[in-house]
Amino acid sequence: MAKPTDKQQQIIGMFDSIAKTYDTANKVVSFKQDHKWRKESVQEALRHVYAFRGDLKDLSIADIACGTADMLLCMLENITQFKGNVARVCGVDPSAEMLRLAEQKIAASPFSQNTRIRLDCLEAKNLRTLEDNSVDLLSIAYGLRNVIERKEALKEFARVLKKGGVLLVLEFMRQDKKGILGYLAHIYTSKILPFVGMLISCNYKAYAYLPKSIEKFISVDELEEELSAVGLEVVEKSHYMYKSVSGIFAVKL
């Protein structure tokens, strides 16, 4: 049986191999809805940050499993639209190739001149560059499934969040009761999506991994229990694509 560290390194290597086509594949397989889901979930997370903090000034934000920085840039864009500003911005990902592309995307963005964005090549279970009680908003989009030692990562999220800080998890969650539309979405993710991803990336194995990782993952209710165990209280849940994708919002009380 492979050790957790070996499994994690295999997943990291897989993402290194598909990094160049990752953004294109996301847009195609989600019918260009990936941007919409990110935007809506970030806006809702910021509403919770405002409710607990009273403003959106000098925020400290972090995006875990940041990939090519789409979520991080979405956060910055929406903070600006909400008349807020950031004091510290950090993106974390264990894939060096993803971070290389993230650097390029950030450099080409409107935030490259006025915002200092730090990128750290780290796993979610060890956010050693983030201090205790230092983050107002922490997000992880489509990355929690890929964290082998998930409970250790959740402990880290709780450690670095400030009191009243908000965690946003956007993820493909396991559904035990799918319904007709949920079943159709399951057919798409398990049968069609791997083939489409293979056409774009020339890597069938990487996209065949997606449905397998969803089936082996936890449900929204199970994640809520795990978050509660580390001191994070779920305050809202939202769902997309017939509940195949869920946004979970939790606060450190």
C-alpha positions as a Python dict, from the first residue, in 0.01 Angstrom:
ca = {
    (1, 'M'): (0, 0, 0),
    (2, 'A'): (136, 340, -100),
    (3, 'K'): (218, 584, 178),
    (4, 'P'): (16, 909, 198),
    (5, 'T'): (328, 1104, 101),
    (6, 'D'): (375, 886, -209),
    (7, 'K'): (11, 930, -315),
    (8, 'Q'): (38, 1305, -264),
    (9, 'Q'): (350, 1326, -477),
    (10, 'Q'): (175, 1133, -756),
    (11, 'I'): (-110, 1383, -753),
    (12, 'I'): (130, 1677, -754),
    (13, 'G'): (315, 1524, -1050),
    (14, 'M'): (-14, 1480, -1234),
    (15, 'F'): (-96, 1849, -1195),
    (16, 'D'): (253, 1945, -1309),
    (17, 'S'): (188, 1744, -1627),
    (18, 'I'): (-145, 1910, -1714),
    (19, 'A'): (-65, 2265, -1597),
    (20, 'K'): (-35, 2413, -1948),
    (21, 'T'): (-382, 2297, -2053),
    (22, 'Y'): (-549, 2321, -1711),
    (23, 'D'): (-729, 2654, -1762),
    (24, 'T'): (-858, 2561, -2108),
    (25, 'A'): (-983, 2225, -1988),
    (26, 'N'): (-1165, 2383, -1693),
    (27, 'K'): (-1351, 2622, -1920),
    (28, 'V'): (-1451, 2351, -2165),
    (29, 'V'): (-1559, 2080, -1922),
    (30, 'S'): (-1757, 2330, -1708),
    (31, 'F'): (-1918, 2496, -2014),
    (32, 'K'): (-1742, 2818, -1907),
    (33, 'Q'): (-1927, 2814, -1575),
    (34, 'D'): (-1610, 2781, -1365),
    (35, 'H'): (-1562, 3161, -1362),
    (36, 'K'): (-1925, 3217, -1259),
    (37, 'W'): (-1899, 2969, -971),
    (38, 'R'): (-1578, 3130, -846),
    (39, 'K'): (-1722, 3481, -868),
    (40, 'E'): (-2048, 3397, -689),
    (41, 'S'): (-1875, 3203, -411),
    (42, 'V'): (-1613, 3475, -356),
    (43, 'Q'): (-1877, 3746, -338),
    (44, 'E'): (-2072, 3546, -81),
    (45, 'A'): (-1755, 3482, 120),
    (46, 'L'): (-1681, 3855, 123),
    (47, 'R'): (-2029, 3924, 258),
    (48, 'H'): (-1949, 3696, 550),
    (49, 'V'): (-1612, 3864, 601),
    (50, 'Y'): (-1788, 4201, 611),
    (51, 'A'): (-2052, 4072, 854),
    (52, 'F'): (-1792, 3951, 1104),
    (53, 'R'): (-1531, 4221, 1047),
    (54, 'G'): (-1740, 4531, 973),
    (55, 'D'): (-1533, 4635, 669),
    (56, 'L'): (-1316, 4503, 387),
    (57, 'K'): (-1012, 4720, 452),
    (58, 'D'): (-656, 4591, 469),
    (59, 'L'): (-761, 4230, 429),
    (60, 'S'): (-520, 3941, 456),
    (61, 'I'): (-621, 3673, 206),
    (62, 'A'): (-483, 3335, 106),
    (63, 'D'): (-578, 3087, -163),
    (64, 'I'): (-472, 2728, -104),
    (65, 'A'): (-414, 2494, -400),
    (66, 'C'): (-416, 2817, -600),
    (67, 'G'): (-318, 2654, -929),
    (68, 'T'): (-274, 2916, -1200),
    (69, 'A'): (-415, 3191, -974),
    (70, 'D'): (-768, 3217, -1117),
    (71, 'M'): (-930, 3210, -772),
    (72, 'L'): (-674, 3447, -624),
    (73, 'L'): (-729, 3703, -900),
    (74, 'C'): (-1105, 3660, -868),
    (75, 'M'): (-1077, 3745, -497),
    (76, 'L'): (-873, 4057, -569),
    (77, 'E'): (-1112, 4170, -842),
    (78, 'N'): (-1417, 4135, -620),
    (79, 'I'): (-1254, 4297, -316),
    (80, 'T'): (-1182, 4597, -539),
    (81, 'Q'): (-1541, 4601, -668),
    (82, 'F'): (-1666, 4595, -307),
    (83, 'K'): (-1448, 4903, -234),
    (84, 'G'): (-1213, 4705, -14),
    (85, 'N'): (-837, 4661, -26),
    (86, 'V'): (-577, 4403, 71),
    (87, 'A'): (-275, 4423, 298),
    (88, 'R'): (-139, 4073, 233),
    (89, 'V'): (-204, 3823, -44),
    (90, 'C'): (-68, 3469, -57),
    (91, 'G'): (-121, 3184, -302),
    (92, 'V'): (-12, 2834, -202),
    (93, 'D'): (24, 2528, -425),
    (94, 'P'): (249, 2221, -418),
    (95, 'S'): (283, 2217, -798),
    (96, 'A'): (583, 2422, -913),
    (97, 'E'): (458, 2419, -1271),
    (98, 'M'): (117, 2557, -1168),
    (99, 'L'): (290, 2834, -973),
    (100, 'R'): (508, 2920, -1271),
    (101, 'L'): (195, 2980, -1477),
    (102, 'A'): (35, 3166, -1187),
    (103, 'E'): (329, 3409, -1184),
    (104, 'Q'): (277, 3479, -1554),
    (105, 'K'): (-95, 3534, -1511),
    (106, 'I'): (-47, 3765, -1214),
    (107, 'A'): (217, 3965, -1403),
    (108, 'A'): (-34, 4021, -1685),
    (109, 'S'): (-314, 4122, -1446),
    (110, 'P'): (-419, 4472, -1333),
    (111, 'F'): (-296, 4385, -982),
    (112, 'S'): (68, 4328, -1071),
    (113, 'Q'): (179, 4685, -1004),
    (114, 'N'): (0, 4782, -683),
    (115, 'T'): (-44, 4448, -503),
    (116, 'R'): (237, 4234, -367),
    (117, 'I'): (129, 3875, -419),
    (118, 'R'): (340, 3605, -259),
    (119, 'L'): (335, 3253, -403),
    (120, 'D'): (455, 2963, -189),
    (121, 'C'): (521, 2608, -306),
    (122, 'L'): (370, 2425, -10),
    (123, 'E'): (120, 2152, 68),
    (124, 'A'): (-207, 2242, 240),
    (125, 'K'): (-115, 2036, 546),
    (126, 'N'): (181, 2262, 624),
    (127, 'L'): (120, 2635, 569),
    (128, 'R'): (440, 2727, 748),
    (129, 'T'): (473, 3069, 583),
    (130, 'L'): (137, 3182, 725),
    (131, 'E'): (128, 3295, 1088),
    (132, 'D'): (-129, 3195, 1347),
    (133, 'N'): (-449, 3404, 1340),
    (134, 'S'): (-332, 3607, 1040),
    (135, 'V'): (-583, 3552, 757),
    (136, 'D'): (-925, 3715, 707),
    (137, 'L'): (-1033, 3506, 407),
    (138, 'L'): (-891, 3170, 308),
    (139, 'S'): (-1014, 2981, 3),
    (140, 'I'): (-951, 2646, -156),
    (141, 'A'): (-1120, 2581, -491),
    (142, 'Y'): (-1128, 2230, -639),
    (143, 'G'): (-826, 2139, -431),
    (144, 'L'): (-945, 1976, -112),
    (145, 'R'): (-1017, 1645, -288),
    (146, 'N'): (-652, 1631, -384),
    (147, 'V'): (-521, 1668, -29),
    (148, 'I'): (-444, 1321, 105),
    (149, 'E'): (-403, 1431, 466),
    (150, 'R'): (-718, 1644, 461),
    (151, 'K'): (-776, 1666, 836),
    (152, 'E'): (-425, 1801, 889),
    (153, 'A'): (-497, 2066, 624),
    (154, 'L'): (-822, 2166, 795),
    (155, 'K'): (-630, 2212, 1120),
    (156, 'E'): (-391, 2441, 936),
    (157, 'F'): (-680, 2642, 792),
    (158, 'A'): (-819, 2690, 1142),
    (159, 'R'): (-475, 2784, 1275),
    (160, 'V'): (-405, 3062, 1025),
    (161, 'L'): (-755, 3215, 1019),
    (162, 'K'): (-824, 3508, 1247),
    (163, 'K'): (-1116, 3495, 1488),
    (164, 'G'): (-1411, 3579, 1263),
    (165, 'G'): (-1207, 3478, 960),
    (166, 'V'): (-1388, 3303, 676),
    (167, 'L'): (-1303, 2979, 497),
    (168, 'L'): (-1444, 2919, 149),
    (169, 'V'): (-1432, 2566, 11),
    (170, 'L'): (-1547, 2530, -351),
    (171, 'E'): (-1544, 2167, -447),
    (172, 'F'): (-1690, 1868, -630),
    (173, 'M'): (-1853, 1684, -341),
    (174, 'R'): (-1974, 1326, -319),
    (175, 'Q'): (-2352, 1294, -350),
    (176, 'D'): (-2521, 999, -186),
    (177, 'K'): (-2869, 1098, -308),
    (178, 'K'): (-2830, 1227, -659),
    (179, 'G'): (-3180, 1251, -804),
    (180, 'I'): (-3237, 1245, -1180),
    (181, 'L'): (-3047, 1565, -1260),
    (182, 'G'): (-2771, 1473, -1019),
    (183, 'Y'): (-2744, 1133, -1182),
    (184, 'L'): (-2711, 1296, -1525),
    (185, 'A'): (-2439, 1523, -1388),
    (186, 'H'): (-2267, 1212, -1249),
    (187, 'I'): (-2279, 1047, -1594),
    (188, 'Y'): (-2120, 1358, -1741),
    (189, 'T'): (-1836, 1380, -1488),
    (190, 'S'): (-1765, 1006, -1490),
    (191, 'K'): (-1801, 922, -1860),
    (192, 'I'): (-1781, 1232, -2078),
    (193, 'L'): (-1554, 1468, -1888),
    (194, 'P'): (-1248, 1235, -1886),
    (195, 'F'): (-1271, 1199, -2264),
    (196, 'V'): (-1303, 1575, -2320),
    (197, 'G'): (-1017, 1643, -2079),
    (198, 'M'): (-802, 1388, -2262),
    (199, 'L'): (-867, 1558, -2598),
    (200, 'I'): (-747, 1890, -2457),
    (201, 'S'): (-457, 1773, -2242),
    (202, 'C'): (-362, 1446, -2414),
    (203, 'N'): (-368, 1299, -2063),
    (204, 'Y'): (-662, 1065, -2010),
    (205, 'K'): (-532, 939, -1676),
    (206, 'A'): (-541, 1285, -1520),
    (207, 'Y'): (-905, 1345, -1610),
    (208, 'A'): (-1013, 991, -1533),
    (209, 'Y'): (-882, 1070, -1185),
    (210, 'L'): (-1148, 1340, -1136),
    (211, 'P'): (-1461, 1119, -1111),
    (212, 'K'): (-1270, 863, -904),
    (213, 'S'): (-1160, 1133, -662),
    (214, 'I'): (-1519, 1257, -628),
    (215, 'E'): (-1655, 912, -550),
    (216, 'K'): (-1386, 860, -286),
    (217, 'F'): (-1437, 1204, -136),
    (218, 'I'): (-1664, 1307, 148),
    (219, 'S'): (-2014, 1459, 138),
    (220, 'V'): (-2100, 1816, 234),
    (221, 'D'): (-2240, 1696, 568),
    (222, 'E'): (-1923, 1499, 644),
    (223, 'L'): (-1707, 1801, 562),
    (224, 'E'): (-1921, 2013, 795),
    (225, 'E'): (-1846, 1767, 1077),
    (226, 'E'): (-1472, 1776, 1006),
    (227, 'L'): (-1473, 2156, 1001),
    (228, 'S'): (-1661, 2169, 1330),
    (229, 'A'): (-1399, 1938, 1485),
    (230, 'V'): (-1126, 2199, 1419),
    (231, 'G'): (-1331, 2497, 1539),
    (232, 'L'): (-1480, 2617, 1211),
    (233, 'E'): (-1857, 2662, 1198),
    (234, 'V'): (-2036, 2629, 865),
    (235, 'V'): (-2263, 2930, 816),
    (236, 'E'): (-2380, 2871, 460),
    (237, 'K'): (-2378, 2619, 175),
    (238, 'S'): (-2445, 2686, -193),
    (239, 'H'): (-2467, 2442, -479),
    (240, 'Y'): (-2403, 2448, -855),
    (241, 'M'): (-2448, 2204, -1144),
    (242, 'Y'): (-2723, 2004, -972),
    (243, 'K'): (-2525, 1993, -646),
    (244, 'S'): (-2220, 1840, -811),
    (245, 'V'): (-2023, 2149, -707),
    (246, 'S'): (-2072, 2303, -364),
    (247, 'G'): (-1957, 2617, -191),
    (248, 'I'): (-1910, 2573, 185),
    (249, 'F'): (-1860, 2885, 397),
    (250, 'A'): (-1724, 2846, 750),
    (251, 'V'): (-1619, 3094, 1018),
    (252, 'K'): (-1366, 3067, 1296),
    (253, 'L'): (-1555, 3169, 1610),
}
